[in-house]
Backbone as a ProteinNet text record, in pm:
[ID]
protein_1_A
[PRIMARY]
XXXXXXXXXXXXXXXXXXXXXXXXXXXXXXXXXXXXXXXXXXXXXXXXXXXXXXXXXXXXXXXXXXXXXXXXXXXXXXXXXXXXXXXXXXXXXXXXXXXXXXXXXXXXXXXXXXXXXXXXXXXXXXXXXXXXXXXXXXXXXXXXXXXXXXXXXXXXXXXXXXXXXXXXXXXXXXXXXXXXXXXXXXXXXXXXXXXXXXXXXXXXXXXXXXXXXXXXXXXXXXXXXXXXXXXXXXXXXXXXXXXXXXXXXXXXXXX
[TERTIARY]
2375.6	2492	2523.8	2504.9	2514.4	2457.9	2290.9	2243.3	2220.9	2299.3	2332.1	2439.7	2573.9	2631.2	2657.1	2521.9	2483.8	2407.4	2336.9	2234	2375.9	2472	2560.8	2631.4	2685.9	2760	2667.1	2537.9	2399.9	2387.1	2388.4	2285.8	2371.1	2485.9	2579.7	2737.3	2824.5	2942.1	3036.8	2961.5	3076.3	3135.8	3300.8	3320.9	3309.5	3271.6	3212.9	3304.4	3299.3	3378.6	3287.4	3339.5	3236.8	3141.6	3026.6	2930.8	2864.7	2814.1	2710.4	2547.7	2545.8	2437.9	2342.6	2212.3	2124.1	1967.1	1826.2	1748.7	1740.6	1794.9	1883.9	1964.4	2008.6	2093.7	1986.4	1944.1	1818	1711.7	1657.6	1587.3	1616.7	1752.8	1880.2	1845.4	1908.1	1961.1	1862.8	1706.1	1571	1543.3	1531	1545.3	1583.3	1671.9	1807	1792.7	1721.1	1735.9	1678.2	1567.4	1515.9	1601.2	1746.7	1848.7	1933.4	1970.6	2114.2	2018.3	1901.3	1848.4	1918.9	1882.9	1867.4	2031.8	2071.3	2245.5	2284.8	2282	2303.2	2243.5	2121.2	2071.8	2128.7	2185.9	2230.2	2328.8	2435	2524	2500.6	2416	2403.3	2305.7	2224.6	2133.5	2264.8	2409.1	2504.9	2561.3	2582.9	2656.8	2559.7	2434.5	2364.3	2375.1	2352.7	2382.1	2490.1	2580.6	2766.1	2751.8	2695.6	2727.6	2656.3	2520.4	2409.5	2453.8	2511.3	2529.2	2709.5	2777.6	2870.8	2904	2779.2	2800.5	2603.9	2553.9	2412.3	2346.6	2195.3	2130.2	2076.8	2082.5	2049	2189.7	2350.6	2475.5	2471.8	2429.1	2405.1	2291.5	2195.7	2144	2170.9	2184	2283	2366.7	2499.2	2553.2	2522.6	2423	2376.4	2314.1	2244.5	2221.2	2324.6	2401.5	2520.3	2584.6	2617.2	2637.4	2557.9	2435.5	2402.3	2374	2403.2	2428	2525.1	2618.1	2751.8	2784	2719.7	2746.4	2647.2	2561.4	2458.7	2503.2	2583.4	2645.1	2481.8	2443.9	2314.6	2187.3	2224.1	2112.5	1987.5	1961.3	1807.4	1769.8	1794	1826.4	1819.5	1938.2	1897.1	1743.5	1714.1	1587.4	1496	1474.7	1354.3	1361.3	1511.3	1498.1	1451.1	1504.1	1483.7	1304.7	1247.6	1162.1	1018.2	1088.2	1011.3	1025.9	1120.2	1143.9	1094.1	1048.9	964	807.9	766.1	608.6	613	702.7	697.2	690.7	728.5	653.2	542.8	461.9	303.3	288	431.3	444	322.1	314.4	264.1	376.8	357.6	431.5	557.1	582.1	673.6	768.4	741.6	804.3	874.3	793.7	813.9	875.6	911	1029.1	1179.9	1116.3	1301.3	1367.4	1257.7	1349.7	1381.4	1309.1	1377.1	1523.6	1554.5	1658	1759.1	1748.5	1838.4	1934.6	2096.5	2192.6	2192.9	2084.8	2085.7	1947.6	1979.4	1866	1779.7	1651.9	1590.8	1569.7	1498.8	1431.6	1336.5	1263.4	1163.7	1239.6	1325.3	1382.1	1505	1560.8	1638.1	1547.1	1444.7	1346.7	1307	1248.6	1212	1327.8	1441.7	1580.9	1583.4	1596	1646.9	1522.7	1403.8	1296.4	1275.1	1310.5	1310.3	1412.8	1530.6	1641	1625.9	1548.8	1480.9	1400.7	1296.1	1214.4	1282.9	1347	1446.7	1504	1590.8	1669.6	1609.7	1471.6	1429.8	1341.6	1265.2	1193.6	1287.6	1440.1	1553.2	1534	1547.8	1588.1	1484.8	1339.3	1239	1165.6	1258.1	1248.3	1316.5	1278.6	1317.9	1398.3	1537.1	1652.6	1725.5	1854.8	1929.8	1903.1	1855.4	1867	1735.6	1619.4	1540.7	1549	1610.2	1617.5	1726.9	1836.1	1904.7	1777.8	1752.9	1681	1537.3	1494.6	1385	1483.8	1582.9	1674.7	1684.4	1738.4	1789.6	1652.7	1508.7	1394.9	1337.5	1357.9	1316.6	1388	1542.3	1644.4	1566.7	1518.5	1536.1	1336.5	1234.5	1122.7	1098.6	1202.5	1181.1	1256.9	1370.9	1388.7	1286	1226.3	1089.9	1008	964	897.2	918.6	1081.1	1068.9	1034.7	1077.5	1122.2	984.4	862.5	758.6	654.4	764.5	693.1	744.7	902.6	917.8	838.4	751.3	614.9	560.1	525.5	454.7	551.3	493.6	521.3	560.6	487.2	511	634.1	662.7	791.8	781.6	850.4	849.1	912.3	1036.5	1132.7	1143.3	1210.9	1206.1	1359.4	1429.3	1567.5	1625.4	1736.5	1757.8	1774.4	1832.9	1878.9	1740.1	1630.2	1541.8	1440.3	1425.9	1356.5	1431.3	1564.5	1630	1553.6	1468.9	1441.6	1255.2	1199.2	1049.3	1017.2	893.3	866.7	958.9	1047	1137.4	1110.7	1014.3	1047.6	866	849.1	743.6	673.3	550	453.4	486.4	521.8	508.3	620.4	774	882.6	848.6	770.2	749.9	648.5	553.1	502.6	617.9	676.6	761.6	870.8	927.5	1006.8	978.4	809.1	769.8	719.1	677.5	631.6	800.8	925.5	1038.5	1062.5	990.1	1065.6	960.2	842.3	781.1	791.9	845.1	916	1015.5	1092.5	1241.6	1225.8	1159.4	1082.1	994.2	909.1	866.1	961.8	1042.3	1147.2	1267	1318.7	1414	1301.4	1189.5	1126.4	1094.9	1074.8	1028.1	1202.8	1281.6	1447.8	1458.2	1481.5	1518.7	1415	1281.3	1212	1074.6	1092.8	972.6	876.9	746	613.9	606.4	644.4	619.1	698.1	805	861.1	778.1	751.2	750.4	533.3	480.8	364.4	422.4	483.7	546.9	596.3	639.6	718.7	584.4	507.1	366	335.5	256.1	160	284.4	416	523.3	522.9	526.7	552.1	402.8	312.6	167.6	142.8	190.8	140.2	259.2	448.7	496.2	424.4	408.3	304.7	204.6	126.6	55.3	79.6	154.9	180.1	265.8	377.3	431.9	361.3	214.5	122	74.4	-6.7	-45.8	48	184.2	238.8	328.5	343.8	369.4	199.6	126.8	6.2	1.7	50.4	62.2	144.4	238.8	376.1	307.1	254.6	234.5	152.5	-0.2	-81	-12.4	62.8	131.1	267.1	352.2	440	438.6	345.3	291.7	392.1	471.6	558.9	676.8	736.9	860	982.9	1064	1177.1	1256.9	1390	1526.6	1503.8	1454.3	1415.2	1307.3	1255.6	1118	1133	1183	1255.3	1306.6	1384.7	1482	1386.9	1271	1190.9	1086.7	1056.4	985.2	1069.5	1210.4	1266	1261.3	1304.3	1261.1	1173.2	1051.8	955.4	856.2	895.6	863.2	941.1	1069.9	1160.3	1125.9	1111.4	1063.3	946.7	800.1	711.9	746.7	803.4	833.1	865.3	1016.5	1032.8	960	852	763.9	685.2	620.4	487.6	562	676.1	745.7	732.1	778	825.3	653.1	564.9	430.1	376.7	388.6	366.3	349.9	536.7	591.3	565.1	569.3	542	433	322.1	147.5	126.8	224.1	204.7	205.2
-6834.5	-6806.1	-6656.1	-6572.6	-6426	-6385.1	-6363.1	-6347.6	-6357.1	-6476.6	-6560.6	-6443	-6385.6	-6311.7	-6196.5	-6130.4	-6032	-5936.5	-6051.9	-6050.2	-6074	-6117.2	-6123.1	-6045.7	-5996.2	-5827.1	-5732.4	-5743.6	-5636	-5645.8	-5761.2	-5775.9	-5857.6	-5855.6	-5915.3	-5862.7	-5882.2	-5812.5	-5930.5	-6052	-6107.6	-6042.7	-6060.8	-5989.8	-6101.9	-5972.8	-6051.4	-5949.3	-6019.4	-5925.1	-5820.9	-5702.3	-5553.9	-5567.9	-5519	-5509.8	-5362.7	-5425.7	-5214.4	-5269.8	-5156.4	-5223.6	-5078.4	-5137.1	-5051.1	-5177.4	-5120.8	-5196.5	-5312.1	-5355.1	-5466.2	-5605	-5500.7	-5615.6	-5646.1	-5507	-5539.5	-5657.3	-5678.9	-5777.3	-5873.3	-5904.9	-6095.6	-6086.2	-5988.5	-6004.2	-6012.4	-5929.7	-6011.5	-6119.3	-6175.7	-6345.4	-6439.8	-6365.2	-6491.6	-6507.2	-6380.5	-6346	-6478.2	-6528.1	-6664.9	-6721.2	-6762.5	-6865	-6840.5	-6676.1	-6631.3	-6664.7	-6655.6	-6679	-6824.4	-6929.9	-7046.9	-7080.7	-7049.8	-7040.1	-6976.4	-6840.1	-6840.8	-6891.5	-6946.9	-7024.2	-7149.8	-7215.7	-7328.7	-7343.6	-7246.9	-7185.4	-7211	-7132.6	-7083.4	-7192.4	-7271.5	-7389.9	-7530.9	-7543	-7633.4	-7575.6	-7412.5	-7375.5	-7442.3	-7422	-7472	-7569.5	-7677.1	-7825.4	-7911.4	-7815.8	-7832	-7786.8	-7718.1	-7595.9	-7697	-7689.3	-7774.9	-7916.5	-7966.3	-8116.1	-8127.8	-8032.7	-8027	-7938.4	-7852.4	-7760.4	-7762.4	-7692.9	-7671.9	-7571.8	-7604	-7543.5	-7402.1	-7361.2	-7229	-7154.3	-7215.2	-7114.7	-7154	-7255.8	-7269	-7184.8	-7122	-7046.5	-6901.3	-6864.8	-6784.5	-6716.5	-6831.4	-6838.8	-6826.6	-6899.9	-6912.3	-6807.5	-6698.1	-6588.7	-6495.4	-6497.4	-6450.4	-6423.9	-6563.2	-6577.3	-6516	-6522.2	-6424.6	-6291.1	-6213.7	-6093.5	-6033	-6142.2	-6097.2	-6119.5	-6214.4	-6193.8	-6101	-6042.6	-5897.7	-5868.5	-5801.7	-5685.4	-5633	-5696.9	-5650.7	-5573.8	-5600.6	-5485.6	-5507.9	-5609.9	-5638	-5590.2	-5641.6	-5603.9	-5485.5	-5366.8	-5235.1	-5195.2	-5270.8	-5245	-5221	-5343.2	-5342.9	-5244.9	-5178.2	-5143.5	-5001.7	-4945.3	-4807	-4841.1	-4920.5	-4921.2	-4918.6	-5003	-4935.3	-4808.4	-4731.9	-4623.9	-4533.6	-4509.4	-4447.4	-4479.8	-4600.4	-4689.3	-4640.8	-4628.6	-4582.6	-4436.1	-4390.3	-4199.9	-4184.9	-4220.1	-4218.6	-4094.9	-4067.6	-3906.3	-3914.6	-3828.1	-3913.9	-3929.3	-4034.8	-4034.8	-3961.5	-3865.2	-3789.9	-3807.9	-3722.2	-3737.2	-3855.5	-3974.3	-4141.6	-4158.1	-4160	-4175.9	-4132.6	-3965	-3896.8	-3962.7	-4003.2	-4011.5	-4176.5	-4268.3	-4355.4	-4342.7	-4220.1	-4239.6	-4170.3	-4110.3	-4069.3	-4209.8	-4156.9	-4270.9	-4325	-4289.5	-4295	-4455.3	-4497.7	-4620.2	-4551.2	-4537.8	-4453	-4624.2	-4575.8	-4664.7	-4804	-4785	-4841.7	-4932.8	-4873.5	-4978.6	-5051.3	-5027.4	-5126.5	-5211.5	-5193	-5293.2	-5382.6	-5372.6	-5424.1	-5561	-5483	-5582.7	-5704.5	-5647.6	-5717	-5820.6	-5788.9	-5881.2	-5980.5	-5953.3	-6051.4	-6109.1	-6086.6	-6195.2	-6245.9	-6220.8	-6344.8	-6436.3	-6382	-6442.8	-6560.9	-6528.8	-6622.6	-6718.7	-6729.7	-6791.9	-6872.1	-6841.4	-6968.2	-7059.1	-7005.9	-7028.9	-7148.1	-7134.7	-7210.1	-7345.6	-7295.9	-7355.2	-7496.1	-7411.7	-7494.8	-7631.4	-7612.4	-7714.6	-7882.7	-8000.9	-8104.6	-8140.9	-8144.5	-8208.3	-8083.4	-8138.7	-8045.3	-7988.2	-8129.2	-8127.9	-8052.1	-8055.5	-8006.1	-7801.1	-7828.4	-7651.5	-7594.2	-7670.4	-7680.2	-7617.8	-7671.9	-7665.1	-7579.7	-7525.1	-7414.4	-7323.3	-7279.8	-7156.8	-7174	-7252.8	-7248.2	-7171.8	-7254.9	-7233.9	-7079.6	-7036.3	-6915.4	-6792.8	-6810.5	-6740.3	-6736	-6832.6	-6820.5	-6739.9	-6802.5	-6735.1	-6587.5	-6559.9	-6405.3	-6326.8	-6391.2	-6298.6	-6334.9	-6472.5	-6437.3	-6392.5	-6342.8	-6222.2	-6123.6	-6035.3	-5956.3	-5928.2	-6076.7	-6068.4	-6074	-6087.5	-6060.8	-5951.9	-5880.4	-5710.3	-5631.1	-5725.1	-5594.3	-5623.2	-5690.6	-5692.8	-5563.3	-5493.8	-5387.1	-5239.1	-5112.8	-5028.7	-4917.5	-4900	-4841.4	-4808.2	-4695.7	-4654.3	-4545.9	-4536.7	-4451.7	-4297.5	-4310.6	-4205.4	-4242.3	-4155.9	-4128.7	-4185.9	-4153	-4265.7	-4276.2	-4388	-4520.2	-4625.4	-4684.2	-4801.5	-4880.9	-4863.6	-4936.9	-4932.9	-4785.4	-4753.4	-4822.7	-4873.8	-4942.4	-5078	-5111.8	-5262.5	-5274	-5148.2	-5129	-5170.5	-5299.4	-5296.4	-5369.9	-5457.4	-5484.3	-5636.3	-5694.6	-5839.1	-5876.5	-5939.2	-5975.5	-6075.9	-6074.9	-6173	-6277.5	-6350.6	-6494.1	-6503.8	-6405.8	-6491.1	-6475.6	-6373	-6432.9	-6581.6	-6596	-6693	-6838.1	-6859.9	-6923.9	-6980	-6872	-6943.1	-6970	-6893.6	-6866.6	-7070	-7130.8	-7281.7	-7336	-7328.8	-7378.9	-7360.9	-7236	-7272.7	-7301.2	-7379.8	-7394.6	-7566	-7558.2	-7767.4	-7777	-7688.1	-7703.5	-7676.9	-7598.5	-7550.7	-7735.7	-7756.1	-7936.9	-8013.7	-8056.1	-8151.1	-8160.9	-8014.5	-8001.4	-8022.2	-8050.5	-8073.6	-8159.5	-8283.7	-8432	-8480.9	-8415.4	-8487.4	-8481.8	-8394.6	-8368.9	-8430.1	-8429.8	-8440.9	-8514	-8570.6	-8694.2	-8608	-8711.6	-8661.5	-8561.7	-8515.8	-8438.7	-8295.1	-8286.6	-8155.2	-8123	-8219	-8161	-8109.5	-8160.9	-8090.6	-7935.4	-7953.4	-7853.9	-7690.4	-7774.9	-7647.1	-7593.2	-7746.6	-7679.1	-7532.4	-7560.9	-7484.3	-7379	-7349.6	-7216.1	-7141.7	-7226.6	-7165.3	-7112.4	-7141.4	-7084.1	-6928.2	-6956.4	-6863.1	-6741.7	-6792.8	-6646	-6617.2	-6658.3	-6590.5	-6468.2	-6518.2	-6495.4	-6377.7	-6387.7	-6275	-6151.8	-6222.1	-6141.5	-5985.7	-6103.2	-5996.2	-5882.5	-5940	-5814.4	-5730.1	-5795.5	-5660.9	-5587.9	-5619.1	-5550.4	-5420.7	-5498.9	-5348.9	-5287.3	-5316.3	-5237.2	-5123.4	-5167.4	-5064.1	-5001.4	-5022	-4964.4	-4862.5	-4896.6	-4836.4	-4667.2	-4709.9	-4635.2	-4537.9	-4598	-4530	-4496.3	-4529.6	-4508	-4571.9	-4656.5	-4712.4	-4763.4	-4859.3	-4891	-4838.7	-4876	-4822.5	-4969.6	-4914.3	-5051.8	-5087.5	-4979.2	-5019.3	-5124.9	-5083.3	-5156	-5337.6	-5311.8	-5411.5	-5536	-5437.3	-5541.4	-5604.8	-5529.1	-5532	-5657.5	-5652.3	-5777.3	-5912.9	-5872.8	-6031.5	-6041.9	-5987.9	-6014.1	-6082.4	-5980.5	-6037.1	-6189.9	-6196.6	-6350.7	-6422.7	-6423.9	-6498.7	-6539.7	-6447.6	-6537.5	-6573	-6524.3	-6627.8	-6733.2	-6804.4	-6934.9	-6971.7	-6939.7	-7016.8	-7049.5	-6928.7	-6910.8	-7026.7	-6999	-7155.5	-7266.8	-7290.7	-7422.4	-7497.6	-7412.1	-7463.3	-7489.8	-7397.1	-7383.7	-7537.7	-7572.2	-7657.7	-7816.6	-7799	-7931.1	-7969.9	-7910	-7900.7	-7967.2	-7910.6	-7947.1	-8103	-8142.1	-8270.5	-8418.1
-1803.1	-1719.9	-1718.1	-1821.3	-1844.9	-1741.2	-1786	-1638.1	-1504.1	-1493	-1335.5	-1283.9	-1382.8	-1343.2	-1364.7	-1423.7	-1377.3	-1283.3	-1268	-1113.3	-1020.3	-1026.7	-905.2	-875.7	-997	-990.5	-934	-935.5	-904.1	-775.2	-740.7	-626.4	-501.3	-509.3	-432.7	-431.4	-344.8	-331.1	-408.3	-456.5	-549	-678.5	-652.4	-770.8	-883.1	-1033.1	-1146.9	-1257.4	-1361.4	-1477	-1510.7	-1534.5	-1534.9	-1666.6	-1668.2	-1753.6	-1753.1	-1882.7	-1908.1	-1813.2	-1737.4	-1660	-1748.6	-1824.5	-1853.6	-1869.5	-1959.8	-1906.3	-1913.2	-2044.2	-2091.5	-2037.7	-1946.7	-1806.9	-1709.3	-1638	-1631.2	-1607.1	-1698.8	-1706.4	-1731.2	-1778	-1752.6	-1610	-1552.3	-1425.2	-1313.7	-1354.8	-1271.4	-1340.7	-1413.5	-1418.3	-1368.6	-1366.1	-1298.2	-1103.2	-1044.4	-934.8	-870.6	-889.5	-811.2	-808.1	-901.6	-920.4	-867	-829.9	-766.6	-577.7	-571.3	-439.1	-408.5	-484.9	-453.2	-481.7	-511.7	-485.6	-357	-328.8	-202.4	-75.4	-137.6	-22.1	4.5	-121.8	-53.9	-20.5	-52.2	55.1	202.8	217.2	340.8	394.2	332.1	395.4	411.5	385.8	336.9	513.8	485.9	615.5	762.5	757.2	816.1	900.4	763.5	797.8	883.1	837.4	914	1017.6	1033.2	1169.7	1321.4	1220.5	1316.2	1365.9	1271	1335.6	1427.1	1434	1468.7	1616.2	1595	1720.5	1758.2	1705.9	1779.1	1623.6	1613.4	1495.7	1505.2	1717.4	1679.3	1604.3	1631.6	1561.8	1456.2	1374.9	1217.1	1130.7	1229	1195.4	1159.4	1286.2	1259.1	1194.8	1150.7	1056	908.1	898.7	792.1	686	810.5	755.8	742	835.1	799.4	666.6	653.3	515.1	378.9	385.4	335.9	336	447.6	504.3	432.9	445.8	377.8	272.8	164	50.3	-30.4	30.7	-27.3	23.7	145.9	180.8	245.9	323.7	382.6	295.5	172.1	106.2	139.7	127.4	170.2	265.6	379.7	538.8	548.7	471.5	468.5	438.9	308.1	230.6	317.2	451.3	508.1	627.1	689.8	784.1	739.9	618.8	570.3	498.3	509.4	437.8	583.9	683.4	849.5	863.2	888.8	902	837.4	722.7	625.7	676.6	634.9	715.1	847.6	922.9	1092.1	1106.4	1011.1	1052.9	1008.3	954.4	875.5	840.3	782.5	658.8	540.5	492.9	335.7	248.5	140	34.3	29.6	1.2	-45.7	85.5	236.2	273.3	325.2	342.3	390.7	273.8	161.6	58.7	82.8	130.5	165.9	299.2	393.2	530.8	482	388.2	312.7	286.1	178	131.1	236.9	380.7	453.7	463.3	491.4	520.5	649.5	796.4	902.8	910.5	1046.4	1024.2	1170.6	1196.7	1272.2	1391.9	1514	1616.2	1539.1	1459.1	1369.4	1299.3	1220.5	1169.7	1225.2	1312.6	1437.4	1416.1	1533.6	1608.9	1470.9	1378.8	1280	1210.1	1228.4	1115.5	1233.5	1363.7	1490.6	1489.1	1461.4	1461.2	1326.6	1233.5	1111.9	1099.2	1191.2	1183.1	1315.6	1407.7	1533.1	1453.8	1420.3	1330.3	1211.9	1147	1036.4	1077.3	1240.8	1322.3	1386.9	1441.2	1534.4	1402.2	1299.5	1222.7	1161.5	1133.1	1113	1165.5	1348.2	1428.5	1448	1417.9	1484.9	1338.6	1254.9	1110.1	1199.9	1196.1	1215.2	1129.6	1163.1	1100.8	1029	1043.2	982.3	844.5	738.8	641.6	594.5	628.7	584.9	623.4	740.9	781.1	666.7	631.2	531.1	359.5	350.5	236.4	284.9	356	364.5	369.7	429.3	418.3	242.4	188.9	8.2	-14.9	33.6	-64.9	-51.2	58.1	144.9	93.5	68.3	-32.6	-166.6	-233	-395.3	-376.9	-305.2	-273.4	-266.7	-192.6	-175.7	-276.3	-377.5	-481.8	-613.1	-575.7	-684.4	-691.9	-560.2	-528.5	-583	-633.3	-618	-789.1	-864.4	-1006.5	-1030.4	-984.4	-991	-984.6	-883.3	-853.3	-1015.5	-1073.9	-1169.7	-1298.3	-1244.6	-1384.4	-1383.7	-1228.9	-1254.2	-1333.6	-1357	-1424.9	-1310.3	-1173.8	-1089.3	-1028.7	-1037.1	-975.2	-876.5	-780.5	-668	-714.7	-773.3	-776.9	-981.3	-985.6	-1195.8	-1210.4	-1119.7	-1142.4	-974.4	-1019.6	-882.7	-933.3	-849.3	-894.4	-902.4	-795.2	-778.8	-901.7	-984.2	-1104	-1192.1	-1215.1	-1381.1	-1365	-1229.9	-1252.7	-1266.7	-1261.2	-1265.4	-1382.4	-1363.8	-1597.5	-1651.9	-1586.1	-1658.4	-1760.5	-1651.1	-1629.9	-1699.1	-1829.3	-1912.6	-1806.3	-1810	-1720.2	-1752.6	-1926.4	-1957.5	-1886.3	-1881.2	-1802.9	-1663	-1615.9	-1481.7	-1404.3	-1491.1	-1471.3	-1480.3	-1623.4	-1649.7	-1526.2	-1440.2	-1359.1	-1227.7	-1236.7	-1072.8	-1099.1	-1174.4	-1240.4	-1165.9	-1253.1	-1183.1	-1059.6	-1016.1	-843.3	-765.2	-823.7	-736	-727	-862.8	-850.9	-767.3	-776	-759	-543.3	-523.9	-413.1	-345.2	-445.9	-409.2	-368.3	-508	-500.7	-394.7	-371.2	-226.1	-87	-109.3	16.8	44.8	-91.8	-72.6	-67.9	-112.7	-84.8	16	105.2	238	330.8	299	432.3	373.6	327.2	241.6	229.1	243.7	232	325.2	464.1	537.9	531.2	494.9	395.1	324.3	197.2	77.5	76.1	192.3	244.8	355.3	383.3	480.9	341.5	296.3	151.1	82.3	70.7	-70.9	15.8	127.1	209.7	234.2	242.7	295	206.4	41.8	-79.2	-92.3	-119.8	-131.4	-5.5	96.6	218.2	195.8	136.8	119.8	4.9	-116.3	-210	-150.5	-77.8	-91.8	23.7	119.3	200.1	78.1	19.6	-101.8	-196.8	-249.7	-280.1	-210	-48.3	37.3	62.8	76.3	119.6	3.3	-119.8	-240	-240	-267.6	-255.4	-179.7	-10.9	111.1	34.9	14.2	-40.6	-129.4	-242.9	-321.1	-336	-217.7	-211	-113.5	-17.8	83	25.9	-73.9	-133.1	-285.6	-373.9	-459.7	-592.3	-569.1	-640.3	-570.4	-663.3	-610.6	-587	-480.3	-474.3	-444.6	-455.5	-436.7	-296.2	-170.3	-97.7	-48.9	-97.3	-116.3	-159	-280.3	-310.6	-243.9	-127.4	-41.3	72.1	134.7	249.7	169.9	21.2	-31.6	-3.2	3.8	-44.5	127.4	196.3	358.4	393.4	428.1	468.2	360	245.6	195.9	221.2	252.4	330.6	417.3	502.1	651.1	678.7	585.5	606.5	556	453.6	397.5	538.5	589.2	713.8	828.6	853.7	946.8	924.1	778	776.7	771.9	728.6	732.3	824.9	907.3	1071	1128.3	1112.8	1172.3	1098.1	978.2	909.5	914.8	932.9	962.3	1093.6	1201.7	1319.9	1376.6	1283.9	1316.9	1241.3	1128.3	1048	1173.6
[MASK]
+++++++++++++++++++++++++++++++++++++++++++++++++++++++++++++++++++++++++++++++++++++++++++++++++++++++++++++++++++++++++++++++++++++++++++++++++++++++++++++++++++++++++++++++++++++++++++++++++++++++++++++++++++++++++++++++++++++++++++++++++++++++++++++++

């Protein structure tokens, strides 16, 4: 529970009772991140469900991200748009880091945010039944912050301090293996609940393909910016987000 709310004070605009944030917190608080995912996802996969069966599933979609928009306070979202914008000048390194950390969002990364929340929304939309689009939004949330609790295995860092450097190295392989095993049950089980045998084939193959997109584009970054940044960070939990939803839908669809 420590770490549940410390990852929430971190990584979300809920208020939490104040803590010493050093490497310490740290690594509670990437632990916990797959769990604070799958909490706000089912938030926002619950908002879904209501929305969809009461009005229409493309405004539950919508909504839904919303909801998590707004309880990160867009960080992610920032992450990926400042993280195009850097990838979209084909600076080297150094400079694709600074126009990173400018407070301005360039053409590149518009087009980019505006396209992974099309992408998220119909990917939503195009899941059969409320309940199961319900529960790929939860799984798609907690996916892409295990992604990221996975990148802080590596040692690589972009910048020598940042918020994004207190979380580089943080996180031991056995605990990352350890919970990437829980959410890949917990990832099953919300897919055979909601949507029988044909979910919970729909989730195996979403959960395997963001993996595995997760990896290529963690080395993209890495190879291209030479370490991590908080940015970076946020553009991982993105884009594995929405492939989960992407193959879901591609998935369930073809069953």
């Amino acid at each position: 529970m420590r770490a549940l709310l410390e990852a929430t004070g971190l990584f979300t605009l809920i208020p939490v009772r104040p803590f010493d944030v050093d490497r310490d917190t740290a690594r509670r608080a990437m632990a916990a991140m797959p769990w604070l995912g799958l909490a706000l996802g089912s938030v926002a996969g619950l908002v879904f469900v209501a929305v969809a069966r009461f009005a229409s599933p493309l405004l539950g979609a919508v909504l839904a991200l919303a909801v998590l928009a707004a309880a990160t306070g867009a960080l992610h979202l920032d992450g990926v748009a400042d993280t195009a914008d850097g990838l979209g000048s084909r600076k080297p390194a150094e400079d694709a880091l600074a126009i990173m950390k400018r407070s301005d969002i360039g053409p590149m990364g518009v087009v980019t945010l505006l396209f992974v929340l099309l992408v998220d929304v119909t990917a939503a939309v195009s899941l059969p039944g409320a309940w199961v689009g319900g529960a790929a939004i939860a799984c798609a949330a907690m996916a892409g912050r295990a992604a990221v609790m996975t990148a802080t295995v590596s040692q690589s860092s972009a910048r020598a301090v940042g918020f994004g450097a207190l979380f580089v190295g943080v996180t031991p392989r056995w605990e990352a293996a350890a919970n990437l095993a829980v959410v890949a049950a917990v990832t099953l089980g919300l897919g055979w609940l909601t949507g029988g045998v044909h979910a919970l084939a729909a989730f195996t193959v979403a959960g395997v393909a963001a993996a595995v997109v997760a990896v290529v584009w963690g080395r993209h970054l890495l190879r291209r910016l030479g370490g991590w940044t908080g940015d970076l960070f946020g553009s991982l939990i993105e884009v594995t987000q929405a492939a989960f939803l992407v193959v879901a839908a591609l998935t369930i669809g073809s069953i």
